[in-house]
C-alpha cells in the first residue's frame, strides 16, 4: 500500500519537474530518491491498529484555508506519524527539508511550551494535552534557486492549533523577504492529520496568501506561485511519509 501511494505521489509531480528541468537545464532527480535514513518513524504503535470512532462533538477540526493543495490517505498509524511530525524533528529536518526539498542552512527553535510532551504516543500522567494548543516553534532555511527565483532565506513560524487523538493541525506562517514583493505578503500553510484507524491517516493541506497592507497589483501572480509552491511541498511531504511508513525499528 505504501509503495502504491508513493508511486501515485511521484506521478502527481512529474509534469512539474519536467517543466522545471526544461526551464533550468537540470538533469532530473537522480537516484537519491530511493535512499532513506533508516527508521525515522520508529516502531509501530499498538494503539494505531484499532478502529477509530466518529469525532466527538467537543472536538471541531479547524476550517481549511482558502485553497486545498492536497488531500490524501496515508498508510501510517496516527500516533506514529504524530510523533514523527511533532516530537522527533529528524523526520522534518532530514527527510523533508534536506532530502526532499533540498533546503540548506536549516535552523530550528523547539516548541516554546511542553516540548518534552507534544507528540508523545500517550499523554503523561498529570499532563493536559489541551494545553499544547497554541504552542509555537520556528524554522529558517535557505531555499535553492528555482526556475523563477534565486536562492533565498525563508522564515517559518509554526503554531499547533488543534491536538487530540482524532486529529491535529499545524498552521505555518512563511516569509520569504528576499523574493520579489516578498516583504508585502506571507504564506499561510495548514496541515491537518486525521486518525482513520487501522494504521492509516488522512492528510489535508491548504494554503492562503496573507497580504500585509492589502493586495498589490501583482497579487494574482503571487497567489498562483504560492499555491504551486505549497502544493509541491505538500506532495513531497506525502511522498516522504509513504516512503518511511514501511520502515520499522
PDB file of C-alpha atoms in Angstrom:
ATOM      1  CA  UNK A   1       0.000   0.000   0.000  1.00  0.00           C
ATOM      2  CA  UNK A   2       2.803   2.421   0.885  1.00  0.00           C
ATOM      3  CA  UNK A   3       4.568   1.622  -2.388  1.00  0.00           C
ATOM      4  CA  UNK A   4       1.365   2.353  -4.330  1.00  0.00           C
ATOM      5  CA  UNK A   5       0.870   5.681  -2.532  1.00  0.00           C
ATOM      6  CA  UNK A   6       4.490   6.627  -3.143  1.00  0.00           C
ATOM      7  CA  UNK A   7       4.259   5.922  -6.863  1.00  0.00           C
ATOM      8  CA  UNK A   8       0.998   7.878  -7.146  1.00  0.00           C
ATOM      9  CA  UNK A   9       2.543  10.910  -5.446  1.00  0.00           C
ATOM     10  CA  UNK A  10       5.615  10.761  -7.677  1.00  0.00           C
ATOM     11  CA  UNK A  11       3.397  10.744 -10.735  1.00  0.00           C
ATOM     12  CA  UNK A  12       1.436  13.747  -9.440  1.00  0.00           C
ATOM     13  CA  UNK A  13       4.526  15.939  -9.546  1.00  0.00           C
ATOM     14  CA  UNK A  14       6.298  14.501 -12.596  1.00  0.00           C
ATOM     15  CA  UNK A  15       4.969  17.080 -15.071  1.00  0.00           C
ATOM     16  CA  UNK A  16       6.021  19.982 -12.875  1.00  0.00           C
ATOM     17  CA  UNK A  17       9.549  18.592 -12.502  1.00  0.00           C
ATOM     18  CA  UNK A  18       9.786  18.057 -16.248  1.00  0.00           C
ATOM     19  CA  UNK A  19       8.865  21.699 -16.807  1.00  0.00           C
ATOM     20  CA  UNK A  20      11.371  22.871 -14.213  1.00  0.00           C
ATOM     21  CA  UNK A  21      14.139  20.825 -15.834  1.00  0.00           C
ATOM     22  CA  UNK A  22      13.372  22.329 -19.223  1.00  0.00           C
ATOM     23  CA  UNK A  23      13.487  25.844 -17.815  1.00  0.00           C
ATOM     24  CA  UNK A  24      16.652  25.339 -15.763  1.00  0.00           C
ATOM     25  CA  UNK A  25      18.513  22.826 -17.915  1.00  0.00           C
ATOM     26  CA  UNK A  26      18.606  20.379 -14.991  1.00  0.00           C
ATOM     27  CA  UNK A  27      19.420  16.733 -15.342  1.00  0.00           C
ATOM     28  CA  UNK A  28      16.497  15.280 -13.383  1.00  0.00           C
ATOM     29  CA  UNK A  29      16.058  13.994  -9.896  1.00  0.00           C
ATOM     30  CA  UNK A  30      18.658  11.229  -9.958  1.00  0.00           C
ATOM     31  CA  UNK A  31      18.669   8.097  -7.871  1.00  0.00           C
ATOM     32  CA  UNK A  32      18.779   9.713  -4.442  1.00  0.00           C
ATOM     33  CA  UNK A  33      15.007   9.358  -4.141  1.00  0.00           C
ATOM     34  CA  UNK A  34      15.489   5.700  -3.247  1.00  0.00           C
ATOM     35  CA  UNK A  35      17.831   6.301  -0.301  1.00  0.00           C
ATOM     36  CA  UNK A  36      16.483   6.556   3.230  1.00  0.00           C
ATOM     37  CA  UNK A  37      17.839   7.487   6.632  1.00  0.00           C
ATOM     38  CA  UNK A  38      16.541   4.415   8.438  1.00  0.00           C
ATOM     39  CA  UNK A  39      13.521   4.086  10.707  1.00  0.00           C
ATOM     40  CA  UNK A  40      12.789   7.760  11.333  1.00  0.00           C
ATOM     41  CA  UNK A  41       9.189   6.865  12.238  1.00  0.00           C
ATOM     42  CA  UNK A  42      10.312   4.399  14.887  1.00  0.00           C
ATOM     43  CA  UNK A  43       8.384   1.248  15.824  1.00  0.00           C
ATOM     44  CA  UNK A  44       4.715   0.531  15.214  1.00  0.00           C
ATOM     45  CA  UNK A  45       2.354   1.701  17.975  1.00  0.00           C
ATOM     46  CA  UNK A  46      -0.246  -0.822  19.120  1.00  0.00           C
ATOM     47  CA  UNK A  47      -2.962   1.791  19.680  1.00  0.00           C
ATOM     48  CA  UNK A  48      -2.842   2.709  15.980  1.00  0.00           C
ATOM     49  CA  UNK A  49      -4.094  -0.698  14.855  1.00  0.00           C
ATOM     50  CA  UNK A  50      -7.608  -0.399  16.288  1.00  0.00           C
ATOM     51  CA  UNK A  51     -10.759   1.135  14.900  1.00  0.00           C
ATOM     52  CA  UNK A  52     -11.492   4.816  15.439  1.00  0.00           C
ATOM     53  CA  UNK A  53     -14.960   6.145  16.147  1.00  0.00           C
ATOM     54  CA  UNK A  54     -16.604   9.352  14.998  1.00  0.00           C
ATOM     55  CA  UNK A  55     -15.043  12.617  16.133  1.00  0.00           C
ATOM     56  CA  UNK A  56     -16.862  13.702  19.322  1.00  0.00           C
ATOM     57  CA  UNK A  57     -18.852  16.916  19.191  1.00  0.00           C
ATOM     58  CA  UNK A  58     -16.446  18.511  21.650  1.00  0.00           C
ATOM     59  CA  UNK A  59     -13.672  18.393  19.037  1.00  0.00           C
ATOM     60  CA  UNK A  60     -14.100  20.527  15.917  1.00  0.00           C
ATOM     61  CA  UNK A  61     -11.396  20.479  13.217  1.00  0.00           C
ATOM     62  CA  UNK A  62     -10.119  23.896  12.122  1.00  0.00           C
ATOM     63  CA  UNK A  63     -11.536  25.248   8.874  1.00  0.00           C
ATOM     64  CA  UNK A  64      -9.235  24.709   5.894  1.00  0.00           C
ATOM     65  CA  UNK A  65      -7.534  27.740   4.387  1.00  0.00           C
ATOM     66  CA  UNK A  66      -8.587  29.269   1.073  1.00  0.00           C
ATOM     67  CA  UNK A  67      -7.040  26.649  -1.264  1.00  0.00           C
ATOM     68  CA  UNK A  68      -6.795  22.914  -0.609  1.00  0.00           C
ATOM     69  CA  UNK A  69      -3.438  21.812  -2.042  1.00  0.00           C
ATOM     70  CA  UNK A  70      -3.621  18.099  -1.279  1.00  0.00           C
ATOM     71  CA  UNK A  71      -5.954  15.633   0.418  1.00  0.00           C
ATOM     72  CA  UNK A  72      -4.724  12.059   0.649  1.00  0.00           C
ATOM     73  CA  UNK A  73      -4.940   8.905   2.755  1.00  0.00           C
ATOM     74  CA  UNK A  74      -1.611   7.776   4.192  1.00  0.00           C
ATOM     75  CA  UNK A  75      -0.606   4.224   5.166  1.00  0.00           C
ATOM     76  CA  UNK A  76       0.808   5.018   8.604  1.00  0.00           C
ATOM     77  CA  UNK A  77      -0.663   4.966  12.096  1.00  0.00           C
ATOM     78  CA  UNK A  78      -1.858   8.268  13.542  1.00  0.00           C
ATOM     79  CA  UNK A  79       0.197   8.276  16.742  1.00  0.00           C
ATOM     80  CA  UNK A  80       3.302   7.082  14.910  1.00  0.00           C
ATOM     81  CA  UNK A  81       3.005   9.909  12.386  1.00  0.00           C
ATOM     82  CA  UNK A  82       2.107  12.497  15.016  1.00  0.00           C
ATOM     83  CA  UNK A  83       5.243  11.625  16.982  1.00  0.00           C
ATOM     84  CA  UNK A  84       7.412  11.917  13.864  1.00  0.00           C
ATOM     85  CA  UNK A  85       5.987  15.299  12.868  1.00  0.00           C
ATOM     86  CA  UNK A  86       5.680  16.926  16.295  1.00  0.00           C
ATOM     87  CA  UNK A  87       8.125  15.219  18.675  1.00  0.00           C
ATOM     88  CA  UNK A  88      11.030  13.824  16.695  1.00  0.00           C
ATOM     89  CA  UNK A  89      12.234  16.655  14.459  1.00  0.00           C
ATOM     90  CA  UNK A  90      14.625  14.413  12.489  1.00  0.00           C
ATOM     91  CA  UNK A  91      11.944  13.389  10.010  1.00  0.00           C
ATOM     92  CA  UNK A  92      11.145  17.014   9.136  1.00  0.00           C
ATOM     93  CA  UNK A  93      14.690  18.390   9.173  1.00  0.00           C
ATOM     94  CA  UNK A  94      16.382  15.439   7.449  1.00  0.00           C
ATOM     95  CA  UNK A  95      13.826  13.624   5.282  1.00  0.00           C
ATOM     96  CA  UNK A  96      11.624  16.555   4.239  1.00  0.00           C
ATOM     97  CA  UNK A  97      13.644  19.768   4.414  1.00  0.00           C
ATOM     98  CA  UNK A  98      17.057  18.339   3.480  1.00  0.00           C
ATOM     99  CA  UNK A  99      16.392  15.311   1.271  1.00  0.00           C
ATOM    100  CA  UNK A 100      13.079  16.113  -0.407  1.00  0.00           C
ATOM    101  CA  UNK A 101      13.193  19.906  -0.657  1.00  0.00           C
ATOM    102  CA  UNK A 102      16.994  20.351  -0.856  1.00  0.00           C
ATOM    103  CA  UNK A 103      16.998  23.146   1.713  1.00  0.00           C
ATOM    104  CA  UNK A 104      20.246  24.058   3.475  1.00  0.00           C
ATOM    105  CA  UNK A 105      21.318  26.202   6.448  1.00  0.00           C
ATOM    106  CA  UNK A 106      18.404  24.771   8.434  1.00  0.00           C
ATOM    107  CA  UNK A 107      17.875  26.110  11.933  1.00  0.00           C
ATOM    108  CA  UNK A 108      15.079  25.163  14.309  1.00  0.00           C
ATOM    109  CA  UNK A 109      13.732  26.511  17.583  1.00  0.00           C
ATOM    110  CA  UNK A 110      11.749  23.859  19.519  1.00  0.00           C
ATOM    111  CA  UNK A 111       8.213  24.217  20.839  1.00  0.00           C
ATOM    112  CA  UNK A 112       8.067  27.121  23.265  1.00  0.00           C
ATOM    113  CA  UNK A 113       5.910  25.139  25.731  1.00  0.00           C
ATOM    114  CA  UNK A 114       5.570  21.419  26.601  1.00  0.00           C
ATOM    115  CA  UNK A 115       8.328  20.444  24.154  1.00  0.00           C
ATOM    116  CA  UNK A 116       9.013  17.264  26.129  1.00  0.00           C
ATOM    117  CA  UNK A 117       5.401  16.056  25.735  1.00  0.00           C
ATOM    118  CA  UNK A 118       3.964  17.280  22.423  1.00  0.00           C
ATOM    119  CA  UNK A 119       3.644  14.356  20.033  1.00  0.00           C
ATOM    120  CA  UNK A 120       4.177  11.524  22.501  1.00  0.00           C
ATOM    121  CA  UNK A 121       2.006   8.473  21.793  1.00  0.00           C
ATOM    122  CA  UNK A 122       0.363   8.609  25.241  1.00  0.00           C
ATOM    123  CA  UNK A 123      -0.260  11.595  27.472  1.00  0.00           C
ATOM    124  CA  UNK A 124       1.892  11.668  30.576  1.00  0.00           C
ATOM    125  CA  UNK A 125       0.113  11.445  33.916  1.00  0.00           C
ATOM    126  CA  UNK A 126      -0.917  14.879  35.084  1.00  0.00           C
ATOM    127  CA  UNK A 127      -0.374  16.491  31.669  1.00  0.00           C
ATOM    128  CA  UNK A 128      -3.412  18.013  29.960  1.00  0.00           C
ATOM    129  CA  UNK A 129      -2.892  17.701  26.188  1.00  0.00           C
ATOM    130  CA  UNK A 130      -5.361  20.527  25.551  1.00  0.00           C
ATOM    131  CA  UNK A 131      -2.701  22.856  26.940  1.00  0.00           C
ATOM    132  CA  UNK A 132      -0.493  22.035  23.950  1.00  0.00           C
ATOM    133  CA  UNK A 133      -2.756  24.115  21.710  1.00  0.00           C
ATOM    134  CA  UNK A 134      -1.089  27.431  20.957  1.00  0.00           C
ATOM    135  CA  UNK A 135       2.445  26.040  21.213  1.00  0.00           C
ATOM    136  CA  UNK A 136       4.835  27.639  18.712  1.00  0.00           C
ATOM    137  CA  UNK A 137       8.122  26.752  17.071  1.00  0.00           C
ATOM    138  CA  UNK A 138      10.317  28.292  14.362  1.00  0.00           C
ATOM    139  CA  UNK A 139      12.348  27.188  11.356  1.00  0.00           C
ATOM    140  CA  UNK A 140      14.584  29.064   8.982  1.00  0.00           C
ATOM    141  CA  UNK A 141      16.323  27.657   5.918  1.00  0.00           C
ATOM    142  CA  UNK A 142      17.886  28.543   2.595  1.00  0.00           C
ATOM    143  CA  UNK A 143      15.657  27.561  -0.325  1.00  0.00           C
ATOM    144  CA  UNK A 144      17.519  26.606  -3.529  1.00  0.00           C
ATOM    145  CA  UNK A 145      17.369  28.527  -6.772  1.00  0.00           C
ATOM    146  CA  UNK A 146      14.396  27.639  -8.965  1.00  0.00           C
ATOM    147  CA  UNK A 147      13.275  28.457 -12.474  1.00  0.00           C
ATOM    148  CA  UNK A 148      11.626  31.631 -11.181  1.00  0.00           C
ATOM    149  CA  UNK A 149      13.543  32.943  -8.125  1.00  0.00           C
ATOM    150  CA  UNK A 150      17.102  32.951  -6.826  1.00  0.00           C
ATOM    151  CA  UNK A 151      18.152  31.079  -3.680  1.00  0.00           C
ATOM    152  CA  UNK A 152      16.608  32.831  -0.679  1.00  0.00           C
ATOM    153  CA  UNK A 153      16.085  32.502   3.054  1.00  0.00           C
ATOM    154  CA  UNK A 154      12.659  31.515   4.377  1.00  0.00           C
ATOM    155  CA  UNK A 155      11.407  32.096   7.905  1.00  0.00           C
ATOM    156  CA  UNK A 156       8.667  29.803   9.187  1.00  0.00           C
ATOM    157  CA  UNK A 157       6.555  30.261  12.316  1.00  0.00           C
ATOM    158  CA  UNK A 158       4.618  27.106  13.242  1.00  0.00           C
ATOM    159  CA  UNK A 159       1.638  27.036  15.607  1.00  0.00           C
ATOM    160  CA  UNK A 160      -0.173  23.963  16.919  1.00  0.00           C
ATOM    161  CA  UNK A 161      -3.848  24.927  16.660  1.00  0.00           C
ATOM    162  CA  UNK A 162      -5.534  21.546  17.301  1.00  0.00           C
ATOM    163  CA  UNK A 163      -4.377  18.428  19.162  1.00  0.00           C
ATOM    164  CA  UNK A 164      -6.233  15.309  20.286  1.00  0.00           C
ATOM    165  CA  UNK A 165      -6.428  11.592  19.453  1.00  0.00           C
ATOM    166  CA  UNK A 166      -8.718  12.233  16.455  1.00  0.00           C
ATOM    167  CA  UNK A 167      -6.800  14.952  14.604  1.00  0.00           C
ATOM    168  CA  UNK A 168      -4.101  17.559  14.979  1.00  0.00           C
ATOM    169  CA  UNK A 169      -3.444  20.728  12.994  1.00  0.00           C
ATOM    170  CA  UNK A 170      -0.378  22.862  12.491  1.00  0.00           C
ATOM    171  CA  UNK A 171      -0.543  26.277  10.857  1.00  0.00           C
ATOM    172  CA  UNK A 172       2.569  27.869   9.381  1.00  0.00           C
ATOM    173  CA  UNK A 173       3.315  31.475   8.511  1.00  0.00           C
ATOM    174  CA  UNK A 174       6.158  31.530   5.983  1.00  0.00           C
ATOM    175  CA  UNK A 175       8.038  34.670   4.971  1.00  0.00           C
ATOM    176  CA  UNK A 176      10.435  34.996   2.028  1.00  0.00           C
ATOM    177  CA  UNK A 177      11.518  38.631   2.306  1.00  0.00           C
ATOM    178  CA  UNK A 178      14.209  38.442  -0.401  1.00  0.00           C
ATOM    179  CA  UNK A 179      11.988  37.344  -3.297  1.00  0.00           C
ATOM    180  CA  UNK A 180      10.221  39.952  -5.483  1.00  0.00           C
ATOM    181  CA  UNK A 181       7.457  41.611  -3.397  1.00  0.00           C
ATOM    182  CA  UNK A 182       8.448  39.260  -0.563  1.00  0.00           C
ATOM    183  CA  UNK A 183       8.039  41.929   2.101  1.00  0.00           C
ATOM    184  CA  UNK A 184       4.419  42.577   1.114  1.00  0.00           C
ATOM    185  CA  UNK A 185       2.999  39.135   1.914  1.00  0.00           C
ATOM    186  CA  UNK A 186       3.411  35.894   3.808  1.00  0.00           C
ATOM    187  CA  UNK A 187       2.153  32.412   3.061  1.00  0.00           C
ATOM    188  CA  UNK A 188      -0.254  30.683   5.400  1.00  0.00           C
ATOM    189  CA  UNK A 189       0.051  26.899   5.147  1.00  0.00           C
ATOM    190  CA  UNK A 190      -2.044  24.489   7.193  1.00  0.00           C
ATOM    191  CA  UNK A 191      -1.823  20.719   7.657  1.00  0.00           C
ATOM    192  CA  UNK A 192      -4.485  18.656   9.404  1.00  0.00           C
ATOM    193  CA  UNK A 193      -3.869  14.957  10.055  1.00  0.00           C
ATOM    194  CA  UNK A 194      -6.959  12.845  10.802  1.00  0.00           C
ATOM    195  CA  UNK A 195      -6.862   9.492  12.594  1.00  0.00           C
ATOM    196  CA  UNK A 196      -8.553   6.974  10.282  1.00  0.00           C
ATOM    197  CA  UNK A 197      -7.784   3.958  12.475  1.00  0.00           C
ATOM    198  CA  UNK A 198      -6.214   0.652  11.430  1.00  0.00           C
ATOM    199  CA  UNK A 199      -2.766   2.183  10.867  1.00  0.00           C
ATOM    200  CA  UNK A 200      -3.934   4.878   8.469  1.00  0.00           C
ATOM    201  CA  UNK A 201      -4.372   8.647   8.417  1.00  0.00           C
ATOM    202  CA  UNK A 202      -5.822  11.308   6.166  1.00  0.00           C
ATOM    203  CA  UNK A 203      -3.813  14.452   5.462  1.00  0.00           C
ATOM    204  CA  UNK A 204      -5.393  17.711   4.288  1.00  0.00           C
ATOM    205  CA  UNK A 205      -3.049  20.540   3.245  1.00  0.00           C
ATOM    206  CA  UNK A 206      -4.333  24.026   2.485  1.00  0.00           C
ATOM    207  CA  UNK A 207      -2.847  27.474   1.936  1.00  0.00           C
ATOM    208  CA  UNK A 208      -3.688  31.153   1.654  1.00  0.00           C
ATOM    209  CA  UNK A 209      -1.848  34.364   0.862  1.00  0.00           C
ATOM    210  CA  UNK A 210      -1.706  36.997   3.581  1.00  0.00           C
ATOM    211  CA  UNK A 211      -1.050  40.481   2.179  1.00  0.00           C
ATOM    212  CA  UNK A 212       0.219  42.763   4.906  1.00  0.00           C
ATOM    213  CA  UNK A 213      -1.107  46.068   3.523  1.00  0.00           C
ATOM    214  CA  UNK A 214      -3.715  44.912   1.047  1.00  0.00           C
ATOM    215  CA  UNK A 215      -3.116  43.024  -2.212  1.00  0.00           C
ATOM    216  CA  UNK A 216      -0.668  44.647  -4.670  1.00  0.00           C
ATOM    217  CA  UNK A 217      -1.239  44.806  -8.419  1.00  0.00           C
ATOM    218  CA  UNK A 218       0.618  41.505  -8.846  1.00  0.00           C
ATOM    219  CA  UNK A 219      -1.485  39.725  -6.199  1.00  0.00           C
ATOM    220  CA  UNK A 220      -2.845  37.205  -8.686  1.00  0.00           C
ATOM    221  CA  UNK A 221       0.659  36.145  -9.775  1.00  0.00           C
ATOM    222  CA  UNK A 222       1.820  35.946  -6.155  1.00  0.00           C
ATOM    223  CA  UNK A 223      -1.144  33.749  -5.183  1.00  0.00           C
ATOM    224  CA  UNK A 224      -0.581  31.482  -8.175  1.00  0.00           C
ATOM    225  CA  UNK A 225       3.109  30.987  -7.337  1.00  0.00           C
ATOM    226  CA  UNK A 226       2.243  30.449  -3.655  1.00  0.00           C
ATOM    227  CA  UNK A 227      -0.328  27.763  -4.482  1.00  0.00           C
ATOM    228  CA  UNK A 228       2.106  25.976  -6.807  1.00  0.00           C
ATOM    229  CA  UNK A 229       4.929  26.054  -4.288  1.00  0.00           C
ATOM    230  CA  UNK A 230       2.774  24.940  -1.370  1.00  0.00           C
ATOM    231  CA  UNK A 231       1.268  22.110  -3.405  1.00  0.00           C
ATOM    232  CA  UNK A 232       4.775  20.913  -4.287  1.00  0.00           C
ATOM    233  CA  UNK A 233       5.796  20.902  -0.620  1.00  0.00           C
ATOM    234  CA  UNK A 234       2.566  19.090   0.317  1.00  0.00           C
ATOM    235  CA  UNK A 235       3.095  16.364  -2.281  1.00  0.00           C
ATOM    236  CA  UNK A 236       6.738  15.899  -1.290  1.00  0.00           C
ATOM    237  CA  UNK A 237       5.690  15.639   2.365  1.00  0.00           C
ATOM    238  CA  UNK A 238       3.158  12.961   1.458  1.00  0.00           C
ATOM    239  CA  UNK A 239       5.776  11.168  -0.612  1.00  0.00           C
ATOM    240  CA  UNK A 240       8.238  11.093   2.260  1.00  0.00           C
ATOM    241  CA  UNK A 241       5.590   9.851   4.698  1.00  0.00           C
ATOM    242  CA  UNK A 242       4.783   6.992   2.314  1.00  0.00           C
ATOM    243  CA  UNK A 243       8.475   6.237   1.811  1.00  0.00           C
ATOM    244  CA  UNK A 244       9.157   5.862   5.535  1.00  0.00           C
ATOM    245  CA  UNK A 245       5.837   4.247   6.547  1.00  0.00           C
ATOM    246  CA  UNK A 246       7.089   0.682   5.965  1.00  0.00           C
ATOM    247  CA  UNK A 247      10.487   1.164   7.660  1.00  0.00           C
ATOM    248  CA  UNK A 248      10.358  -0.022  11.266  1.00  0.00           C
ATOM    249  CA  UNK A 249      12.905  -0.267  14.041  1.00  0.00           C
TER     250      UNK A 249
END
